[in-house]
mmCIF file of C-alpha atoms in Angstrom:
data_model
loop_
_atom_site.group_PDB
_atom_site.id
_atom_site.type_symbol
_atom_site.label_atom_id
_atom_site.label_comp_id
_atom_site.label_asym_id
_atom_site.label_seq_id
_atom_site.Cartn_x
_atom_site.Cartn_y
_atom_site.Cartn_z
ATOM 1 C CA UNK A 1 127.469 74.802 -53.760
ATOM 2 C CA UNK A 2 127.330 71.094 -55.693
ATOM 3 C CA UNK A 3 125.284 69.180 -57.902
ATOM 4 C CA UNK A 4 124.788 71.858 -59.973
ATOM 5 C CA UNK A 5 125.002 69.918 -63.365
ATOM 6 C CA UNK A 6 122.976 67.039 -61.844
ATOM 7 C CA UNK A 7 121.220 64.738 -64.380
ATOM 8 C CA UNK A 8 123.169 66.900 -67.218
ATOM 9 C CA UNK A 9 125.015 65.182 -70.164
ATOM 10 C CA UNK A 10 128.126 67.259 -71.228
ATOM 11 C CA UNK A 11 130.216 66.804 -74.196
ATOM 12 C CA UNK A 12 133.617 68.881 -74.336
ATOM 13 C CA UNK A 13 136.327 68.420 -77.261
ATOM 14 C CA UNK A 14 139.882 69.276 -76.309
ATOM 15 C CA UNK A 15 139.324 67.904 -72.959
ATOM 16 C CA UNK A 16 142.846 65.834 -72.753
ATOM 17 C CA UNK A 17 144.552 68.617 -70.953
ATOM 18 C CA UNK A 18 144.910 72.243 -70.196
ATOM 19 C CA UNK A 19 141.312 74.098 -70.066
ATOM 20 C CA UNK A 20 139.686 70.972 -71.129
ATOM 21 C CA UNK A 21 140.417 68.647 -68.723
ATOM 22 C CA UNK A 22 139.871 70.898 -66.054
ATOM 23 C CA UNK A 23 136.535 71.764 -67.159
ATOM 24 C CA UNK A 24 135.778 67.891 -67.543
ATOM 25 C CA UNK A 25 136.758 67.201 -64.094
ATOM 26 C CA UNK A 26 135.041 70.079 -62.596
ATOM 27 C CA UNK A 27 131.722 69.413 -64.479
ATOM 28 C CA UNK A 28 131.696 65.798 -63.335
ATOM 29 C CA UNK A 29 132.269 66.785 -59.696
ATOM 30 C CA UNK A 30 128.967 69.005 -60.126
ATOM 31 C CA UNK A 31 126.884 65.516 -61.341
ATOM 32 C CA UNK A 32 127.381 66.009 -64.938
ATOM 33 C CA UNK A 33 127.875 62.788 -66.984
ATOM 34 C CA UNK A 34 130.784 63.442 -69.484
ATOM 35 C CA UNK A 35 131.874 63.036 -73.294
ATOM 36 C CA UNK A 36 135.760 63.363 -72.783
ATOM 37 C CA UNK A 37 137.045 64.108 -76.469
ATOM 38 C CA UNK A 38 140.411 64.679 -77.754
ATOM 39 C CA UNK A 39 142.586 64.321 -80.708
ATOM 40 C CA UNK A 40 144.986 62.218 -78.498
ATOM 41 C CA UNK A 41 142.550 58.961 -77.484
ATOM 42 C CA UNK A 42 144.776 58.315 -74.525
ATOM 43 C CA UNK A 43 144.485 61.630 -73.175
ATOM 44 C CA UNK A 44 141.034 61.692 -73.403
ATOM 45 C CA UNK A 45 140.828 57.982 -71.690
ATOM 46 C CA UNK A 46 142.980 58.699 -68.925
ATOM 47 C CA UNK A 47 140.334 61.921 -68.172
ATOM 48 C CA UNK A 48 137.472 59.844 -68.339
ATOM 49 C CA UNK A 49 139.225 56.739 -65.937
ATOM 50 C CA UNK A 50 140.304 59.924 -63.091
ATOM 51 C CA UNK A 51 136.519 60.823 -63.655
ATOM 52 C CA UNK A 52 135.228 57.506 -62.994
ATOM 53 C CA UNK A 53 137.824 56.883 -60.332
ATOM 54 C CA UNK A 54 136.735 59.686 -58.492
ATOM 55 C CA UNK A 55 132.826 58.145 -58.915
ATOM 56 C CA UNK A 56 131.861 60.468 -61.860
ATOM 57 C CA UNK A 57 130.491 58.988 -65.176
ATOM 58 C CA UNK A 58 132.264 59.729 -68.246
ATOM 59 C CA UNK A 59 133.333 57.861 -71.728
ATOM 60 C CA UNK A 60 136.671 58.844 -73.431
ATOM 61 C CA UNK A 61 137.613 58.841 -77.278
ATOM 62 C CA UNK A 62 139.652 60.243 -79.676
ATOM 63 C CA UNK A 63 138.142 62.750 -81.874
ATOM 64 C CA UNK A 64 139.759 65.220 -84.511
ATOM 65 C CA UNK A 65 137.162 68.009 -84.623
ATOM 66 C CA UNK A 66 138.656 68.731 -88.538
ATOM 67 C CA UNK A 67 136.866 65.463 -89.708
ATOM 68 C CA UNK A 68 132.795 65.889 -89.590
ATOM 69 C CA UNK A 69 132.482 62.199 -89.392
ATOM 70 C CA UNK A 70 134.684 61.963 -85.904
ATOM 71 C CA UNK A 71 132.227 65.040 -84.844
ATOM 72 C CA UNK A 72 128.955 63.077 -85.888
ATOM 73 C CA UNK A 73 130.184 60.136 -83.741
ATOM 74 C CA UNK A 74 131.032 61.803 -80.961
ATOM 75 C CA UNK A 75 127.474 63.021 -80.913
ATOM 76 C CA UNK A 76 126.209 59.487 -81.583
ATOM 77 C CA UNK A 77 128.152 58.073 -78.834
ATOM 78 C CA UNK A 78 126.871 60.597 -76.426
ATOM 79 C CA UNK A 79 123.529 59.942 -77.192
ATOM 80 C CA UNK A 80 123.742 56.264 -77.211
ATOM 81 C CA UNK A 81 125.487 55.861 -73.573
ATOM 82 C CA UNK A 82 123.916 58.652 -71.736
ATOM 83 C CA UNK A 83 120.488 59.106 -73.636
ATOM 84 C CA UNK A 84 120.875 63.018 -73.968
ATOM 85 C CA UNK A 85 123.157 66.058 -74.665
ATOM 86 C CA UNK A 86 122.735 69.079 -72.524
ATOM 87 C CA UNK A 87 125.529 70.781 -72.985
ATOM 88 C CA UNK A 88 128.085 71.005 -75.890
ATOM 89 C CA UNK A 89 131.565 72.778 -74.726
ATOM 90 C CA UNK A 90 133.772 73.233 -78.157
ATOM 91 C CA UNK A 91 137.249 73.597 -76.564
ATOM 92 C CA UNK A 92 139.705 72.555 -78.869
ATOM 93 C CA UNK A 93 141.994 74.441 -80.659
ATOM 94 C CA UNK A 94 144.476 74.206 -83.339
ATOM 95 C CA UNK A 95 147.765 73.355 -81.651
ATOM 96 C CA UNK A 96 149.805 73.532 -84.343
ATOM 97 C CA UNK A 97 153.012 74.891 -83.271
ATOM 98 C CA UNK A 98 153.341 77.143 -86.423
ATOM 99 C CA UNK A 99 150.581 79.538 -84.561
ATOM 100 C CA UNK A 100 153.186 80.476 -81.998
ATOM 101 C CA UNK A 101 156.006 81.373 -84.642
ATOM 102 C CA UNK A 102 153.167 83.126 -86.781
ATOM 103 C CA UNK A 103 154.685 86.705 -86.468
ATOM 104 C CA UNK A 104 155.621 88.438 -90.257
ATOM 105 C CA UNK A 105 152.697 89.009 -91.942
ATOM 106 C CA UNK A 106 154.448 90.285 -95.318
ATOM 107 C CA UNK A 107 154.712 86.234 -95.626
ATOM 108 C CA UNK A 108 151.223 85.428 -94.620
ATOM 109 C CA UNK A 109 150.537 81.908 -94.129
ATOM 110 C CA UNK A 110 147.667 81.044 -95.824
ATOM 111 C CA UNK A 111 147.967 76.921 -95.215
ATOM 112 C CA UNK A 112 148.211 77.682 -91.017
ATOM 113 C CA UNK A 113 145.166 80.657 -91.918
ATOM 114 C CA UNK A 114 142.627 77.917 -93.594
ATOM 115 C CA UNK A 115 144.021 75.182 -90.823
ATOM 116 C CA UNK A 116 143.106 77.360 -87.663
ATOM 117 C CA UNK A 117 139.688 78.483 -89.581
ATOM 118 C CA UNK A 118 139.258 74.251 -90.130
ATOM 119 C CA UNK A 119 139.936 73.770 -86.189
ATOM 120 C CA UNK A 120 139.074 76.335 -84.566
ATOM 121 C CA UNK A 121 135.668 77.691 -86.202
ATOM 122 C CA UNK A 122 134.484 75.155 -88.232
ATOM 123 C CA UNK A 123 135.008 72.117 -86.126
ATOM 124 C CA UNK A 124 132.830 73.756 -83.622
ATOM 125 C CA UNK A 125 130.014 74.954 -86.060
ATOM 126 C CA UNK A 126 129.868 71.581 -87.007
ATOM 127 C CA UNK A 127 129.684 69.750 -83.884
ATOM 128 C CA UNK A 128 126.647 72.537 -83.339
ATOM 129 C CA UNK A 129 125.261 71.068 -86.813
ATOM 130 C CA UNK A 130 124.918 67.715 -85.206
ATOM 131 C CA UNK A 131 124.118 68.109 -81.619
ATOM 132 C CA UNK A 132 121.656 70.700 -82.345
ATOM 133 C CA UNK A 133 118.721 68.507 -83.423
ATOM 134 C CA UNK A 134 118.795 66.709 -80.062
ATOM 135 C CA UNK A 135 119.105 69.672 -77.794
ATOM 136 C CA UNK A 136 116.144 71.242 -79.803
ATOM 137 C CA UNK A 137 114.196 67.841 -79.304
ATOM 138 C CA UNK A 138 114.695 68.202 -75.894
ATOM 139 C CA UNK A 139 113.630 71.880 -75.609
ATOM 140 C CA UNK A 140 116.898 73.178 -74.237
ATOM 141 C CA UNK A 141 120.650 73.222 -74.410
ATOM 142 C CA UNK A 142 123.561 74.929 -73.610
ATOM 143 C CA UNK A 143 126.645 75.545 -76.339
ATOM 144 C CA UNK A 144 129.714 76.845 -75.118
ATOM 145 C CA UNK A 145 132.518 78.092 -77.440
ATOM 146 C CA UNK A 146 136.507 78.665 -76.052
ATOM 147 C CA UNK A 147 136.834 82.004 -78.040
ATOM 148 C CA UNK A 148 139.938 84.517 -76.906
ATOM 149 C CA UNK A 149 140.745 87.988 -75.708
ATOM 150 C CA UNK A 150 143.084 87.795 -79.099
ATOM 151 C CA UNK A 151 139.475 88.004 -80.733
ATOM 152 C CA UNK A 152 138.001 91.458 -79.542
ATOM 153 C CA UNK A 153 141.349 93.910 -80.471
ATOM 154 C CA UNK A 154 144.210 93.752 -83.264
ATOM 155 C CA UNK A 155 147.646 91.974 -82.561
ATOM 156 C CA UNK A 156 151.031 91.892 -83.833
ATOM 157 C CA UNK A 157 151.583 88.412 -84.293
ATOM 158 C CA UNK A 158 149.417 84.913 -84.572
ATOM 159 C CA UNK A 159 147.309 86.816 -87.540
ATOM 160 C CA UNK A 160 145.040 83.542 -88.106
ATOM 161 C CA UNK A 161 144.173 82.674 -84.587
ATOM 162 C CA UNK A 162 142.908 85.950 -83.892
ATOM 163 C CA UNK A 163 140.907 85.951 -86.734
ATOM 164 C CA UNK A 164 139.344 82.455 -86.196
ATOM 165 C CA UNK A 165 138.551 83.609 -82.612
ATOM 166 C CA UNK A 166 136.772 86.536 -83.805
ATOM 167 C CA UNK A 167 134.544 83.990 -86.382
ATOM 168 C CA UNK A 168 133.942 82.052 -83.387
ATOM 169 C CA UNK A 169 132.425 85.094 -81.460
ATOM 170 C CA UNK A 170 130.015 86.017 -84.655
ATOM 171 C CA UNK A 171 128.574 82.129 -84.082
ATOM 172 C CA UNK A 172 128.452 82.001 -81.023
ATOM 173 C CA UNK A 173 125.761 85.369 -81.389
ATOM 174 C CA UNK A 174 124.064 83.905 -84.622
ATOM 175 C CA UNK A 175 123.410 80.661 -82.717
ATOM 176 C CA UNK A 176 122.362 82.575 -79.689
ATOM 177 C CA UNK A 177 119.849 84.504 -82.088
ATOM 178 C CA UNK A 178 118.697 81.621 -83.915
ATOM 179 C CA UNK A 179 117.915 79.129 -81.606
ATOM 180 C CA UNK A 180 117.811 80.936 -78.470
ATOM 181 C CA UNK A 181 113.627 81.042 -78.763
ATOM 182 C CA UNK A 182 113.703 77.281 -78.779
ATOM 183 C CA UNK A 183 115.358 76.774 -75.490
ATOM 184 C CA UNK A 184 119.094 76.355 -76.674
ATOM 185 C CA UNK A 185 121.597 78.973 -75.554
ATOM 186 C CA UNK A 186 125.055 79.683 -77.021
ATOM 187 C CA UNK A 187 127.549 81.414 -75.137
ATOM 188 C CA UNK A 188 131.638 82.068 -75.657
ATOM 189 C CA UNK A 189 134.265 82.349 -72.686
ATOM 190 C CA UNK A 190 137.087 84.681 -73.724
ATOM 191 C CA UNK A 191 140.015 83.363 -71.449
ATOM 192 C CA UNK A 192 143.050 86.013 -71.023
ATOM 193 C CA UNK A 193 146.747 84.597 -70.407
ATOM 194 C CA UNK A 194 146.297 80.861 -68.273
ATOM 195 C CA UNK A 195 148.954 79.015 -66.852
ATOM 196 C CA UNK A 196 148.649 75.736 -69.110
ATOM 197 C CA UNK A 197 151.437 73.411 -70.359
ATOM 198 C CA UNK A 198 151.002 74.910 -73.885
ATOM 199 C CA UNK A 199 151.869 78.287 -72.300
ATOM 200 C CA UNK A 200 154.776 77.213 -70.678
ATOM 201 C CA UNK A 201 155.869 75.552 -73.858
ATOM 202 C CA UNK A 202 156.462 79.208 -75.956
ATOM 203 C CA UNK A 203 156.675 81.824 -73.012
ATOM 204 C CA UNK A 204 159.762 82.494 -71.471
ATOM 205 C CA UNK A 205 160.285 84.444 -67.878
ATOM 206 C CA UNK A 206 160.024 87.885 -69.226
ATOM 207 C CA UNK A 207 157.250 87.442 -71.161
ATOM 208 C CA UNK A 208 155.191 85.728 -68.590
ATOM 209 C CA UNK A 209 155.848 88.796 -65.918
ATOM 210 C CA UNK A 210 155.146 91.143 -69.007
ATOM 211 C CA UNK A 211 151.603 89.054 -68.949
ATOM 212 C CA UNK A 212 151.298 89.396 -65.102
ATOM 213 C CA UNK A 213 152.075 93.225 -65.315
ATOM 214 C CA UNK A 214 149.001 93.925 -67.652
ATOM 215 C CA UNK A 215 146.461 92.064 -65.941
ATOM 216 C CA UNK A 216 144.389 93.622 -63.101
ATOM 217 C CA UNK A 217 144.816 91.088 -60.351
ATOM 218 C CA UNK A 218 148.097 89.670 -59.161
ATOM 219 C CA UNK A 219 148.538 86.407 -61.248
ATOM 220 C CA UNK A 220 147.909 84.594 -64.078
ATOM 221 C CA UNK A 221 144.841 82.581 -64.736
ATOM 222 C CA UNK A 222 144.594 78.724 -64.226
ATOM 223 C CA UNK A 223 142.108 76.334 -65.860
ATOM 224 C CA UNK A 224 139.941 76.116 -63.061
ATOM 225 C CA UNK A 225 139.342 79.800 -63.949
ATOM 226 C CA UNK A 226 137.660 78.974 -67.315
ATOM 227 C CA UNK A 227 136.216 75.834 -65.782
ATOM 228 C CA UNK A 228 134.437 78.039 -63.086
ATOM 229 C CA UNK A 229 132.941 80.021 -65.563
ATOM 230 C CA UNK A 230 132.022 76.889 -67.956
ATOM 231 C CA UNK A 231 129.981 74.898 -65.092
ATOM 232 C CA UNK A 232 128.161 78.338 -64.683
ATOM 233 C CA UNK A 233 127.098 78.652 -68.345
ATOM 234 C CA UNK A 234 126.398 75.122 -68.551
ATOM 235 C CA UNK A 235 124.240 75.535 -65.502
ATOM 236 C CA UNK A 236 120.629 76.267 -65.389
ATOM 237 C CA UNK A 237 121.982 79.023 -63.276
ATOM 238 C CA UNK A 238 122.610 80.855 -66.651
ATOM 239 C CA UNK A 239 119.343 80.354 -68.359
ATOM 240 C CA UNK A 240 119.145 83.955 -68.666
ATOM 241 C CA UNK A 241 122.688 84.303 -70.237
ATOM 242 C CA UNK A 242 122.446 84.244 -74.281
ATOM 243 C CA UNK A 243 125.156 85.380 -76.937
ATOM 244 C CA UNK A 244 127.663 86.775 -74.163
ATOM 245 C CA UNK A 245 131.275 86.507 -74.795
ATOM 246 C CA UNK A 246 132.112 85.972 -70.980
ATOM 247 C CA UNK A 247 135.913 87.967 -70.691
ATOM 248 C CA UNK A 248 137.814 85.498 -67.800
ATOM 249 C CA UNK A 249 140.877 87.799 -68.225
ATOM 250 C CA UNK A 250 142.137 88.821 -65.144
ATOM 251 C CA UNK A 251 140.638 92.229 -66.215
ATOM 252 C CA UNK A 252 143.567 92.508 -68.946
ATOM 253 C CA UNK A 253 140.571 94.100 -71.292
ATOM 254 C CA UNK A 254 138.919 96.699 -69.287
ATOM 255 C CA UNK A 255 141.590 98.921 -69.387
ATOM 256 C CA UNK A 256 143.173 101.017 -71.578
ATOM 257 C CA UNK A 257 146.637 100.069 -73.087
ATOM 258 C CA UNK A 258 148.352 103.408 -71.170
ATOM 259 C CA UNK A 259 147.070 101.762 -67.480
ATOM 260 C CA UNK A 260 150.208 99.491 -66.966
ATOM 261 C CA UNK A 261 152.629 102.510 -68.181
ATOM 262 C CA UNK A 262 151.298 104.656 -65.759
ATOM 263 C CA UNK A 263 151.046 102.068 -63.120
ATOM 264 C CA UNK A 264 154.340 101.708 -63.335
ATOM 265 C CA UNK A 265 155.627 105.498 -62.501
ATOM 266 C CA UNK A 266 153.024 105.932 -59.771
#
């Protein structure tokens, strides 16, 4: 099926690499006009250029989601360039390397906590603040957040990351309740372990195999797996889906912690 997003304008943050890049490309293939934003201007512009060369319509721009003025400008750019805004995909995430090293709760990193909340939570919330008036005027819109399976259970590391994604879930459901009756839906995607450059940068081979072992499919996820869910949530096919936390995690969260242990001895 093609053209599932025909005549829609989609704005995606954190779209210069990984999950965001795959989503931008998949949105464009389905007919959307895409505003590609990223903290790194050259990455956003490369993705937009790739989309244009493939016959799609896209613009790329630098956006720091931790700065409200950048968020206002990206929404303004979408409206000025394409005349409307149908989809806001809050995908950007704090890439502070200290997040991966956040393993000692007794030396809780307060600065990292605030940094994660500023980028992972407040950035998306303020993007909604600026996008919603246009969507409400149109009488329809789809807002998507990238959350995480870390948001729904406890962890033994990355103490600020999971907390920030749990806060994202609250805002997703609150926005869904607040604006759903007026035609604007809000949903989240909770990825499992996705094979990206970011994962490859910190997970060794033993960790990767361990992640595979706890899945209930025979592989790790790919950015395109998240893209497929994002296309669905952006499209009219999901018009009755609102306030949902969609787990795309290879079934990792569908079992008790005992399953991988029992499976190994069967």
